[in-house]
XYZ file of N, CA and C in Angstrom:
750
model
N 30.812 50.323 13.338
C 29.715 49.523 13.913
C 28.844 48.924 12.826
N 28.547 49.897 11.964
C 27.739 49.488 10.594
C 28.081 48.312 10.124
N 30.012 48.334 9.611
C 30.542 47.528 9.040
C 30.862 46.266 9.544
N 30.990 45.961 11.120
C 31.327 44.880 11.943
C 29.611 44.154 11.759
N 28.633 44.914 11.708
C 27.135 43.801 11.449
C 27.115 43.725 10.624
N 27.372 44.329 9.321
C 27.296 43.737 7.874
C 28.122 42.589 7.739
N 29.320 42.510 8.349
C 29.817 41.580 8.146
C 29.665 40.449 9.388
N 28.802 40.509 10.157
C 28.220 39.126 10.889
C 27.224 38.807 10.002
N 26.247 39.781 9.358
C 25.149 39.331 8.780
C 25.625 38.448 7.293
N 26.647 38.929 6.590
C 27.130 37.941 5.555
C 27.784 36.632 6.321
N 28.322 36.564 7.516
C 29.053 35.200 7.632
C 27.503 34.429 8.283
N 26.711 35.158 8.700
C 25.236 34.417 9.191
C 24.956 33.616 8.046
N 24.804 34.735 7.039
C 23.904 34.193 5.618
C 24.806 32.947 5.068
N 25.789 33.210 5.117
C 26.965 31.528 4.803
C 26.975 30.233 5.362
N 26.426 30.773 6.353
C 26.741 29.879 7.641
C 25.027 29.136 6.893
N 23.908 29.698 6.946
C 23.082 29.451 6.200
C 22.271 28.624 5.187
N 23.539 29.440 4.558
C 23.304 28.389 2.748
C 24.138 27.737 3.037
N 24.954 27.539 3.782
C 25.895 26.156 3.721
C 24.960 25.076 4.636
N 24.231 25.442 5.613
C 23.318 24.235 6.323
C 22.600 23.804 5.393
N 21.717 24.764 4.401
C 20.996 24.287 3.044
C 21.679 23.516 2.049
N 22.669 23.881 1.898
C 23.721 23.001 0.968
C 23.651 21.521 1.473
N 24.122 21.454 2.792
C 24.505 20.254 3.610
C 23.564 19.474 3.416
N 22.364 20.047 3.949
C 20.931 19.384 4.077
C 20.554 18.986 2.819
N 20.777 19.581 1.721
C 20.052 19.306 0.341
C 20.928 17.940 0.148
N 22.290 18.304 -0.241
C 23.309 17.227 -0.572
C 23.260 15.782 0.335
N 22.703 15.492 1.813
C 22.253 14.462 2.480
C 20.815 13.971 1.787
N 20.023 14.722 1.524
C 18.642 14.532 0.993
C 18.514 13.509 -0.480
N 19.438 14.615 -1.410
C 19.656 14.105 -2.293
C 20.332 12.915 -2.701
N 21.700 13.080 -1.573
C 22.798 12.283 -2.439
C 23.403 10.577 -1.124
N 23.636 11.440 0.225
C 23.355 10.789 1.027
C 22.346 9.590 1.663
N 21.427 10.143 1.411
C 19.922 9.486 2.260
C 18.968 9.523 0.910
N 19.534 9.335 -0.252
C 18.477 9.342 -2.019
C 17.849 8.499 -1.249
N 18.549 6.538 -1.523
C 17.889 5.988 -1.778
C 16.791 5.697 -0.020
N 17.324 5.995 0.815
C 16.195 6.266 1.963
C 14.765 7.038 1.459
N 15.067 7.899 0.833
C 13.668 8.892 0.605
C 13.077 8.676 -0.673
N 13.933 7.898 -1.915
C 13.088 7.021 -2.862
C 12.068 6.567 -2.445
N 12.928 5.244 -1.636
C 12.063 4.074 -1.091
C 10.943 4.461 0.150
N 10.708 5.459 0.666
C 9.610 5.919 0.982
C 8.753 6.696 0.617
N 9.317 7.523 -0.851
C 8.338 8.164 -1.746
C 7.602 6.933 -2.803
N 8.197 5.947 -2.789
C 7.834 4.323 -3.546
C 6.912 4.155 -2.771
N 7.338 4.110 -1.275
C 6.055 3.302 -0.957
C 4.850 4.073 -0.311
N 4.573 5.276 -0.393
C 3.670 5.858 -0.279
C 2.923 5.871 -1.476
N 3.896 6.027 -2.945
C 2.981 5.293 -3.961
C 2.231 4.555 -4.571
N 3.219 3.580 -3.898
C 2.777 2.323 -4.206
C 2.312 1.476 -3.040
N 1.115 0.733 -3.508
C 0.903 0.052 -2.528
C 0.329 -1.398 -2.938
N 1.079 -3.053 -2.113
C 0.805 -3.918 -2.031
C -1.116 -4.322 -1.611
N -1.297 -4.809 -2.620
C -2.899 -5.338 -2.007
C -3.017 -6.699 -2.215
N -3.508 -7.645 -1.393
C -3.648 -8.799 -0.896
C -4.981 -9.500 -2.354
N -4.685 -10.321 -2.846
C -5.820 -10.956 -3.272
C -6.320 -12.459 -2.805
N -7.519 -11.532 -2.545
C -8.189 -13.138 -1.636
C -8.765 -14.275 -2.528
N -8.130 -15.648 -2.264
C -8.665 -16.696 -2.981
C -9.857 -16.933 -2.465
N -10.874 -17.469 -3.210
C -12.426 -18.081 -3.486
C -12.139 -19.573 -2.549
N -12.526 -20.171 -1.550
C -12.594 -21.208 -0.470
C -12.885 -22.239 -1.761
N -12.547 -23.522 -1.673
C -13.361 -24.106 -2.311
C -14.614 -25.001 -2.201
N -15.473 -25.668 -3.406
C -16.385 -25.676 -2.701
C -16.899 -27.146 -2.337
N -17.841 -27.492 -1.377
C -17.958 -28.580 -0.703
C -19.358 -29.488 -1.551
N -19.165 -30.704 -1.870
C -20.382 -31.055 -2.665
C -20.577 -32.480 -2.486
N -21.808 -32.680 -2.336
C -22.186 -34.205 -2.059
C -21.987 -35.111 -3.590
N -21.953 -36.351 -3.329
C -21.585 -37.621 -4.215
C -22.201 -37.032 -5.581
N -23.546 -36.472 -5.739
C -24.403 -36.220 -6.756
C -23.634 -34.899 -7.733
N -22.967 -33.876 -6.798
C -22.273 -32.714 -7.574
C -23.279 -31.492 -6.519
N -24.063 -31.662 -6.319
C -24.790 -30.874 -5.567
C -23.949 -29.899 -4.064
N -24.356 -28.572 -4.145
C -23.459 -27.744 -3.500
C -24.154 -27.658 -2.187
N -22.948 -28.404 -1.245
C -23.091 -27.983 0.197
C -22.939 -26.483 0.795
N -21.606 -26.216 0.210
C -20.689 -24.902 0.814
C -20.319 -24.445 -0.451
N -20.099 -23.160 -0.331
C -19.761 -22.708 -1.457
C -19.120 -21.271 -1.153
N -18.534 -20.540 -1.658
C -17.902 -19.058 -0.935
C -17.863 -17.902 -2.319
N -17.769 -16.930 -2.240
C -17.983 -15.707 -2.835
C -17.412 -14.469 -2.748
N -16.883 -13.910 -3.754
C -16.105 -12.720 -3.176
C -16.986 -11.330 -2.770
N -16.966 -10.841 -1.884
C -17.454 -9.717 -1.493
C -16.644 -8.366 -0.964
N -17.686 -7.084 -1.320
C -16.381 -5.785 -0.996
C -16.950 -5.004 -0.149
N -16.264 -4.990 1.136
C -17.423 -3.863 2.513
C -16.543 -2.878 2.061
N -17.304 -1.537 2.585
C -16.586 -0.186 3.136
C -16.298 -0.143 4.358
N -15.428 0.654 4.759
C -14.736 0.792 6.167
C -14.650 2.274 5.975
N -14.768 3.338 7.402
C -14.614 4.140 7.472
C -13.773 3.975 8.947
N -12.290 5.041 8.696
C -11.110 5.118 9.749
C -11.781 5.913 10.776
N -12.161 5.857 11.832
C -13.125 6.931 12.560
C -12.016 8.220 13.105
N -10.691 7.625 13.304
C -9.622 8.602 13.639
C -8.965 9.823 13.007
N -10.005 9.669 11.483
C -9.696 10.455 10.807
C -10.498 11.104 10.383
N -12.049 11.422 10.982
C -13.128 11.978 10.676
C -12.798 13.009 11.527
N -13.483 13.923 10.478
C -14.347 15.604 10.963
C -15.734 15.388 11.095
N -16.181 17.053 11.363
C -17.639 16.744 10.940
C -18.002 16.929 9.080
N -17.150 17.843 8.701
C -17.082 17.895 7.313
C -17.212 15.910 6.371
N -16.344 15.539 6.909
C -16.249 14.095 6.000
C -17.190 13.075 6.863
N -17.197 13.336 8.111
C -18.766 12.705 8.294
C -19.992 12.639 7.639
N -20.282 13.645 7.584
C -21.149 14.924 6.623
C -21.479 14.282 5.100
N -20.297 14.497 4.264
C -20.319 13.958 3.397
C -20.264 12.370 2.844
N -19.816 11.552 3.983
C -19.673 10.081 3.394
C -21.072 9.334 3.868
N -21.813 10.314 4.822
C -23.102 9.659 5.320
C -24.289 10.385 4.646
N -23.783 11.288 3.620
C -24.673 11.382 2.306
C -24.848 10.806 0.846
N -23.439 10.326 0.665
C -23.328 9.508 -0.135
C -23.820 8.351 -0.263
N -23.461 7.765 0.831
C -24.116 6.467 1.323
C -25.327 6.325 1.345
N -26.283 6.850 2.033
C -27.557 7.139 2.321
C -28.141 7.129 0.727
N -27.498 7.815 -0.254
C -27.687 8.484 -1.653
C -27.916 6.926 -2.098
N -26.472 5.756 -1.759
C -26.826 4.854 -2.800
C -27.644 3.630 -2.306
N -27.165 3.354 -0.948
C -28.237 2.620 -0.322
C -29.734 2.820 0.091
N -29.783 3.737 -0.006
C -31.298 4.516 0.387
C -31.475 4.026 1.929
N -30.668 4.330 2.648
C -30.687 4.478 4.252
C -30.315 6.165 4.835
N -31.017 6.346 5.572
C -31.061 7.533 6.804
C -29.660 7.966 6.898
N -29.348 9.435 6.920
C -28.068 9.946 6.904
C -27.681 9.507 8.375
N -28.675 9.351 9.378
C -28.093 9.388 10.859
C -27.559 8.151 10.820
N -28.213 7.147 10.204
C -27.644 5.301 10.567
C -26.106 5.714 10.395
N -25.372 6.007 9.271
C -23.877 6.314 9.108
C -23.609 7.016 10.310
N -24.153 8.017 10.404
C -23.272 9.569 11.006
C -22.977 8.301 12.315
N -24.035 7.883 13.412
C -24.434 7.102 14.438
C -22.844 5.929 14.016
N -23.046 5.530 13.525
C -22.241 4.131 13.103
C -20.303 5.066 13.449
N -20.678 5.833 12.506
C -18.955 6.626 12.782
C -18.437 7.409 13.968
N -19.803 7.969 14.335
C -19.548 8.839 15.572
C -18.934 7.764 17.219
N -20.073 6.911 17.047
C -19.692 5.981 18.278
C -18.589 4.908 17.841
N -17.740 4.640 16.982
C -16.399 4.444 16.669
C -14.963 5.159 16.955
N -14.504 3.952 17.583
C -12.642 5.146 17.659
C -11.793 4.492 16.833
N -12.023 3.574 15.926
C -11.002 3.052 14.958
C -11.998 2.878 13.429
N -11.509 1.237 13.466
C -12.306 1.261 11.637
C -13.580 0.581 11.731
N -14.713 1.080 11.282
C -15.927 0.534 11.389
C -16.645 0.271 9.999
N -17.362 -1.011 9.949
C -17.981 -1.354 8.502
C -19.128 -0.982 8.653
N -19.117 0.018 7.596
C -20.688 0.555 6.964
C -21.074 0.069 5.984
N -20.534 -0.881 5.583
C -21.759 -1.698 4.214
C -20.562 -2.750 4.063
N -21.315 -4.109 3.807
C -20.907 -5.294 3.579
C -21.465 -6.042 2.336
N -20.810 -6.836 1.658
C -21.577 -7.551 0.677
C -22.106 -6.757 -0.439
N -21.362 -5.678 -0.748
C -21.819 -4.593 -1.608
C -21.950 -5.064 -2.947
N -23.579 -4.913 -3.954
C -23.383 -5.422 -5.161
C -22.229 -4.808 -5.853
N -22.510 -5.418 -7.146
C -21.364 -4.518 -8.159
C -22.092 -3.412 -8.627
N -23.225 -3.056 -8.811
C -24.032 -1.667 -9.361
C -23.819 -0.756 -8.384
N -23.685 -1.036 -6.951
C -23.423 0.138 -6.088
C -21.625 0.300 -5.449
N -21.216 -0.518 -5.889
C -19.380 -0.514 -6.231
C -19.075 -0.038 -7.238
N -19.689 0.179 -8.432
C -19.769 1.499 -9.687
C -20.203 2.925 -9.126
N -20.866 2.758 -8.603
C -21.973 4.369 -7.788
C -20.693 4.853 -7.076
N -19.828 4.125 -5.942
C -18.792 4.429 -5.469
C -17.498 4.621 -5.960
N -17.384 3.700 -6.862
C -16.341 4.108 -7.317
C -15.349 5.377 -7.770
N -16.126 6.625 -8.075
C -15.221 7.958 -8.395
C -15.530 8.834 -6.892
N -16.111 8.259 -5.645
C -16.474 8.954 -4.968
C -15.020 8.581 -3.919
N -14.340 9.662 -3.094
C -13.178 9.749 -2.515
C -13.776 10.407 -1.174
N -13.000 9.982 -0.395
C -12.655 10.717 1.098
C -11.783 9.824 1.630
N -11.412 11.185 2.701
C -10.251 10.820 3.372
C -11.007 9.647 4.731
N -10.314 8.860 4.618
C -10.630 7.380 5.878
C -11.715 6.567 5.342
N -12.312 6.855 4.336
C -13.150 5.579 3.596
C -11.856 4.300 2.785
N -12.434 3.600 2.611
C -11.632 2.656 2.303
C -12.369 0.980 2.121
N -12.489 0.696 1.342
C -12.952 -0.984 0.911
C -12.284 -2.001 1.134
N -12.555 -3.049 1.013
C -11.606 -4.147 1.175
C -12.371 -5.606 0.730
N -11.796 -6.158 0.147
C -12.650 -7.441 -0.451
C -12.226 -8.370 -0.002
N -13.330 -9.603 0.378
C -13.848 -10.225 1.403
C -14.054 -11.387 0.858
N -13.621 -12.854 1.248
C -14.784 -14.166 0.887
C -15.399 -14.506 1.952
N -16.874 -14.591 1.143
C -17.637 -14.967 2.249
C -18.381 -16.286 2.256
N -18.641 -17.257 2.957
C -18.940 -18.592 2.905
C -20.409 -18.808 3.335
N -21.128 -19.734 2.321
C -22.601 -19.480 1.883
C -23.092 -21.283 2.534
N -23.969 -21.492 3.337
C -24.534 -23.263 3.093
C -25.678 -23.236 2.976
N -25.559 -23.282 1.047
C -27.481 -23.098 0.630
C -28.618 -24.080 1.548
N -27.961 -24.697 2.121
C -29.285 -25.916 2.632
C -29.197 -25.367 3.697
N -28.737 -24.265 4.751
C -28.885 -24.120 6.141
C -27.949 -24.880 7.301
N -28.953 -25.482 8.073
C -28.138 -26.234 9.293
C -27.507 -27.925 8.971
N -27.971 -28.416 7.542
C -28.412 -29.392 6.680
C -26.623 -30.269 7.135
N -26.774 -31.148 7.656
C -25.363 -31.420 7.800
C -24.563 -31.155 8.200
N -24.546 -30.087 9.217
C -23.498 -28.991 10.001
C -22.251 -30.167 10.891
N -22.822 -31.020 10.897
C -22.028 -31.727 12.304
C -20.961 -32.423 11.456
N -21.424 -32.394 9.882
C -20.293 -32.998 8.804
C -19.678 -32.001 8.288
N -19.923 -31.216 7.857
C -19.287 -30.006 6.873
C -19.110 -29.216 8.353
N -19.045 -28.733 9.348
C -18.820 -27.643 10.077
C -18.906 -26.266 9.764
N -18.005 -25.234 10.097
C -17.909 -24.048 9.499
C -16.854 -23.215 9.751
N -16.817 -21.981 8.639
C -16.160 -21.409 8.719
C -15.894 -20.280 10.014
N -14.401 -19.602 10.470
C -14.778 -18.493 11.673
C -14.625 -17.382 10.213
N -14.765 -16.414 11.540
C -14.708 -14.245 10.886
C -13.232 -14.487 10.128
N -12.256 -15.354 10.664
C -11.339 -14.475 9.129
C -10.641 -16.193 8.007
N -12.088 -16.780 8.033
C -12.508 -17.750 6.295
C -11.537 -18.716 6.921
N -11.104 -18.954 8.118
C -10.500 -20.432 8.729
C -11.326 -21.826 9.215
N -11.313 -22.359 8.683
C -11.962 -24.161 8.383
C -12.286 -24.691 10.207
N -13.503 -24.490 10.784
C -14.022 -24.794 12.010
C -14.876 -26.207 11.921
N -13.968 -27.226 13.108
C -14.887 -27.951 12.902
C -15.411 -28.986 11.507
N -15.478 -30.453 11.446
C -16.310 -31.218 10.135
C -15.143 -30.737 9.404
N -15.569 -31.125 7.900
C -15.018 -31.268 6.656
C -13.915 -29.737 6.266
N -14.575 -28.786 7.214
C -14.262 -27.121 6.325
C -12.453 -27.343 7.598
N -12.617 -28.051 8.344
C -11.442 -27.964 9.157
C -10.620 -28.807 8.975
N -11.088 -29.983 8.651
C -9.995 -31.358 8.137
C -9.569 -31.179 7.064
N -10.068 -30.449 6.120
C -9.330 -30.308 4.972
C -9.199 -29.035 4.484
N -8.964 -27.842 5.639
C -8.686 -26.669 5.534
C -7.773 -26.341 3.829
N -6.450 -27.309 4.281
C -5.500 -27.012 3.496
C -5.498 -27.216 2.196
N -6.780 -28.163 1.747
C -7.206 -28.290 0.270
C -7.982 -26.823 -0.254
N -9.199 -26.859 0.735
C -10.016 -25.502 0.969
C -9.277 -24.621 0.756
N -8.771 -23.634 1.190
C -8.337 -22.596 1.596
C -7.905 -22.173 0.296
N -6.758 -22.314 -0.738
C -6.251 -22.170 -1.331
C -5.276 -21.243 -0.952
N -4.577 -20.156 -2.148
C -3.397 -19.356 -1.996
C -3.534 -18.084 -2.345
N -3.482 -16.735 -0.844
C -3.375 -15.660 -1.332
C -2.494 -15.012 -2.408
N -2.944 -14.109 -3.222
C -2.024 -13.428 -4.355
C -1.864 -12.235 -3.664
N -1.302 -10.832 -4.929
C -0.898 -10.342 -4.942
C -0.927 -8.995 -5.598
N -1.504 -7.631 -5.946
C -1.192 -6.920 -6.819
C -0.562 -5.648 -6.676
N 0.038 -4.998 -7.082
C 0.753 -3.507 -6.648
C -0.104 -2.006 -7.428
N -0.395 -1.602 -6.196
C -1.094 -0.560 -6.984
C -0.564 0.986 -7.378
N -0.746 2.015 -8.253
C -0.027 2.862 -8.169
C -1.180 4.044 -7.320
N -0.745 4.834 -6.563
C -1.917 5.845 -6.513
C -1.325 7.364 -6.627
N -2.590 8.151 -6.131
C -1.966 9.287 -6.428
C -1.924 10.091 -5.142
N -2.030 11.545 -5.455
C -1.447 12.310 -3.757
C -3.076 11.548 -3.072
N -3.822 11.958 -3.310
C -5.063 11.570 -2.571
C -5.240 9.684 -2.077
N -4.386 9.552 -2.492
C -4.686 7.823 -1.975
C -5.434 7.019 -2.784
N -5.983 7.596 -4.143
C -6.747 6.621 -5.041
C -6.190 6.085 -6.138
N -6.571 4.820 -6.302
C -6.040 3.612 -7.502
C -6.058 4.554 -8.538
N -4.825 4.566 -9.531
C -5.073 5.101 -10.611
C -4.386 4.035 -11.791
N -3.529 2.747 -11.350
C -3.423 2.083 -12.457
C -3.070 0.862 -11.342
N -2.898 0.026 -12.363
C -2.415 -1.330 -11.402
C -1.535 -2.197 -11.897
N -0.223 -2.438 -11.281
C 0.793 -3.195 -12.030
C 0.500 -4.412 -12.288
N 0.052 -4.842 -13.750
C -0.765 -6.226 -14.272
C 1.180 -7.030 -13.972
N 1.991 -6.619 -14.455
C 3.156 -7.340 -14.548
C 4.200 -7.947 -13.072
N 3.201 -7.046 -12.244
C 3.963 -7.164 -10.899
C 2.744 -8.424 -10.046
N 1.756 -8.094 -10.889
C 0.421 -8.887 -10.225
C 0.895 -10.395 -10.342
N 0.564 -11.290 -9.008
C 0.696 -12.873 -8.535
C -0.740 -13.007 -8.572
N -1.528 -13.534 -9.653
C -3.192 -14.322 -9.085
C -3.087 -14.996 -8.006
N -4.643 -15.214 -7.067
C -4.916 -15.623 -6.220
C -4.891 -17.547 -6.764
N -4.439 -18.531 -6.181
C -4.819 -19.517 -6.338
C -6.722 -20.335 -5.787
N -7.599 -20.106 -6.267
C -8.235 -20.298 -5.331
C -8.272 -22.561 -4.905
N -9.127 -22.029 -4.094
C -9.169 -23.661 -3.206
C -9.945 -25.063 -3.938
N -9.481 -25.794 -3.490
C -10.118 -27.340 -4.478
C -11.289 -27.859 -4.220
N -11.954 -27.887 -4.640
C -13.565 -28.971 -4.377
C -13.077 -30.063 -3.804
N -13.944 -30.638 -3.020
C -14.206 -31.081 -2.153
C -15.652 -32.052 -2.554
N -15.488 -33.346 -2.848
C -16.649 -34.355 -3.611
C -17.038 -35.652 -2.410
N -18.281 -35.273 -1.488
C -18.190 -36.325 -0.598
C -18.931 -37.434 -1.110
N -19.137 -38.640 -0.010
C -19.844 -39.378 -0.588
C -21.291 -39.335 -0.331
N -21.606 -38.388 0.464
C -23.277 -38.801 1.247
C -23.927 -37.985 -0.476
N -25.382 -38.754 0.318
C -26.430 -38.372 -0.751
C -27.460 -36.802 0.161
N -27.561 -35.444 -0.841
C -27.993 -34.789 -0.032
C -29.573 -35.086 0.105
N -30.769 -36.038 -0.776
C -31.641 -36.427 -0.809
C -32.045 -37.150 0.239
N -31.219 -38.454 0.570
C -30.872 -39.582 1.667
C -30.473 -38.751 2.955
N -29.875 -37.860 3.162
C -29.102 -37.268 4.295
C -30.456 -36.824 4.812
N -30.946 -35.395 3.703
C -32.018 -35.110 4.286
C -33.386 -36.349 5.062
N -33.508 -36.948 3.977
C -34.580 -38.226 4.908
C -33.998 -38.630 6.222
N -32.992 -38.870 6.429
C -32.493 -39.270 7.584
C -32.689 -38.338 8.754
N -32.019 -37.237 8.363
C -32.195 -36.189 9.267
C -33.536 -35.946 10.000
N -34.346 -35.855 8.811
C -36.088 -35.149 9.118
C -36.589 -36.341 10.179
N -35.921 -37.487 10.090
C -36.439 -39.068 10.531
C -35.640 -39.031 12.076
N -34.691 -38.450 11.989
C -34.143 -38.714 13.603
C -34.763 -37.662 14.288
N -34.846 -36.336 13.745
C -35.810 -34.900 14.888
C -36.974 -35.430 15.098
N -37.886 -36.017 14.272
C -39.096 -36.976 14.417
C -39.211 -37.740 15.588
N -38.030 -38.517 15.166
C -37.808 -39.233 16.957
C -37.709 -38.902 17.443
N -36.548 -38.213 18.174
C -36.611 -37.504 18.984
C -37.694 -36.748 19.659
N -38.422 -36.253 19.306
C -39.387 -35.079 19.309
C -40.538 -36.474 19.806
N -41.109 -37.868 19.135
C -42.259 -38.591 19.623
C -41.218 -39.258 20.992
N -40.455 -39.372 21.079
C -39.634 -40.120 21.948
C -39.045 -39.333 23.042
N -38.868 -38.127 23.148
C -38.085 -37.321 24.044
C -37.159 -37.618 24.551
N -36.219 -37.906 23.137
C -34.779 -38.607 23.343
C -33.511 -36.681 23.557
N -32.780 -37.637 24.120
C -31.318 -36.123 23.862
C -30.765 -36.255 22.863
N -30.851 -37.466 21.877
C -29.806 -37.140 21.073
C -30.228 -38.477 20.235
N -30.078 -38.700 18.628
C -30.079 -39.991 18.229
C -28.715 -39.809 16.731
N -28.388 -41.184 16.620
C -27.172 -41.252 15.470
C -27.747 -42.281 14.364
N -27.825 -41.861 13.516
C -28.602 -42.904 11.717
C -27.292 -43.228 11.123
N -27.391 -44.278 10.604
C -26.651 -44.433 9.760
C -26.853 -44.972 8.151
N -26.631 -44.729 6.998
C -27.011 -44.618 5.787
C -26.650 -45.913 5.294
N -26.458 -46.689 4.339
C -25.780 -48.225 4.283
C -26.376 -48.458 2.650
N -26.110 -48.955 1.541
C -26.394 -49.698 0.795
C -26.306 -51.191 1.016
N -27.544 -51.732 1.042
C -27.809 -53.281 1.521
C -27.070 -54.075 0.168
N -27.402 -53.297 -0.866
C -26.572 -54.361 -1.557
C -24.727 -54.421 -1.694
N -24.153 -53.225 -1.648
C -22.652 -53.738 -1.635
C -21.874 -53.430 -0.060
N -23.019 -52.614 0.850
C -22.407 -52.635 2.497
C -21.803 -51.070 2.379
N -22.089 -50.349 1.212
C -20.943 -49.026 1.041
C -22.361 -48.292 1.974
């Protein structure tokens, strides 16, 4: 009896290391390059570089539109505890000098990715920089600026939420604007943070072309201030100016 289970228990143990054998030798030799190429790409990871819009400027050189790169934080809310709640709404608080609750509030009533800071200088993108958690995450942004305000809107138009040409000049000539996303590959480590960046694998961003109109922003403005005027003594709905050089008709 002894000897009939000793010897099931050795053909068990065979039976065993031969599934381990099997399994290793598919792992390895079978399915390598399957489990390379997903240990690659958990390494590595593709990041998008956003081109700079280009920028919009009256006859003189003077800047209508203009765009800027910017870097928000995002926190994954699907991947919060109270532990990393805890901690990323102290940090924060630490560099912005805002209330631990504004974060905690901001993440708690989230079920996906929510932006807790936008437009972040570069002195507090240094402050962050060696600071890690799990579901924080940045992402850089262009964002589109019209130093004069409402100043011409019905000519230049505007941009929507993801930097597409609405409307006026920013839409008719999107395809000058816009320019060409790049490219860079990053390496990271078990924790998910940048630790080098493939300069040789990197495609620059092309950014977008200026844009040189003919109006005058001096003249535009007079015009403008001159038709709300009317309007406003006249209690008109609506009036249209038009600009003209008397001497060549341009």
């Amino acid at each position: 009896m002894n000897k009939s289970r000793a010897i099931l228990v050795f053909f068990s143990m065979c039976i065993f290391l031969s599934m381990i054998i099997a399994g290793l030798f598919r792992i390895q030799v079978t399915d390598h390059e399957k489990y390379k190429y997903l240990a690659e790409r958990q390494q590595y990871k593709t990041e998008t570089i956003i081109p700079v819009r280009g920028t919009v400027m009256d006859r003189n050189g003077d800047i209508l539109a203009y765009s800027k790169k910017s870097v928000s934080y995002f926190v994954d809310a699907r991947m919060m505890n109270e532990d990393r709640i805890n901690r990323i709404a102290k940090k924060f608080a630490e560099v912005f000098k805002k209330r631990e609750s504004y974060y905690k509030s901001l993440i708690i009533r989230s079920k996906k990715n929510v932006k807790v800071e936008s437009d972040v200088s570069d002195e507090n993108i240094a402050l962050l920089k060696s600071f890690v958690a799990e579901g924080l995450f940045s992402v850089e942004e262009s964002k589109r600026f019209y130093p004069y305000g409402e100043f011409a809107s019905h000519l230049l138009g505007y941009v929507d939420t993801e930097g597409k040409g609405k409307e006026g000049i920013e839409n008719r000539y999107e395809s000058y604007l816009k320019g060409a996303e790049g490219k860079r590959i990053l390496e990271r480590d078990v924790l998910g943070r940048t630790v080098s960046v493939m300069d040789n694998l990197t495609q620059p961003a092309k950014n977008g072309s200026a844009i040189v109109l003919t109006i005058n922003r001096t003249y535009q403005s007079a015009l403008e201030e001159s038709l709300a005027k009317g309007l406003e003594q006249f209690g008109g709905k609506s009036a249209i100016g038009i600009l003209m050089d008397p001497n060549s008709g341009e």
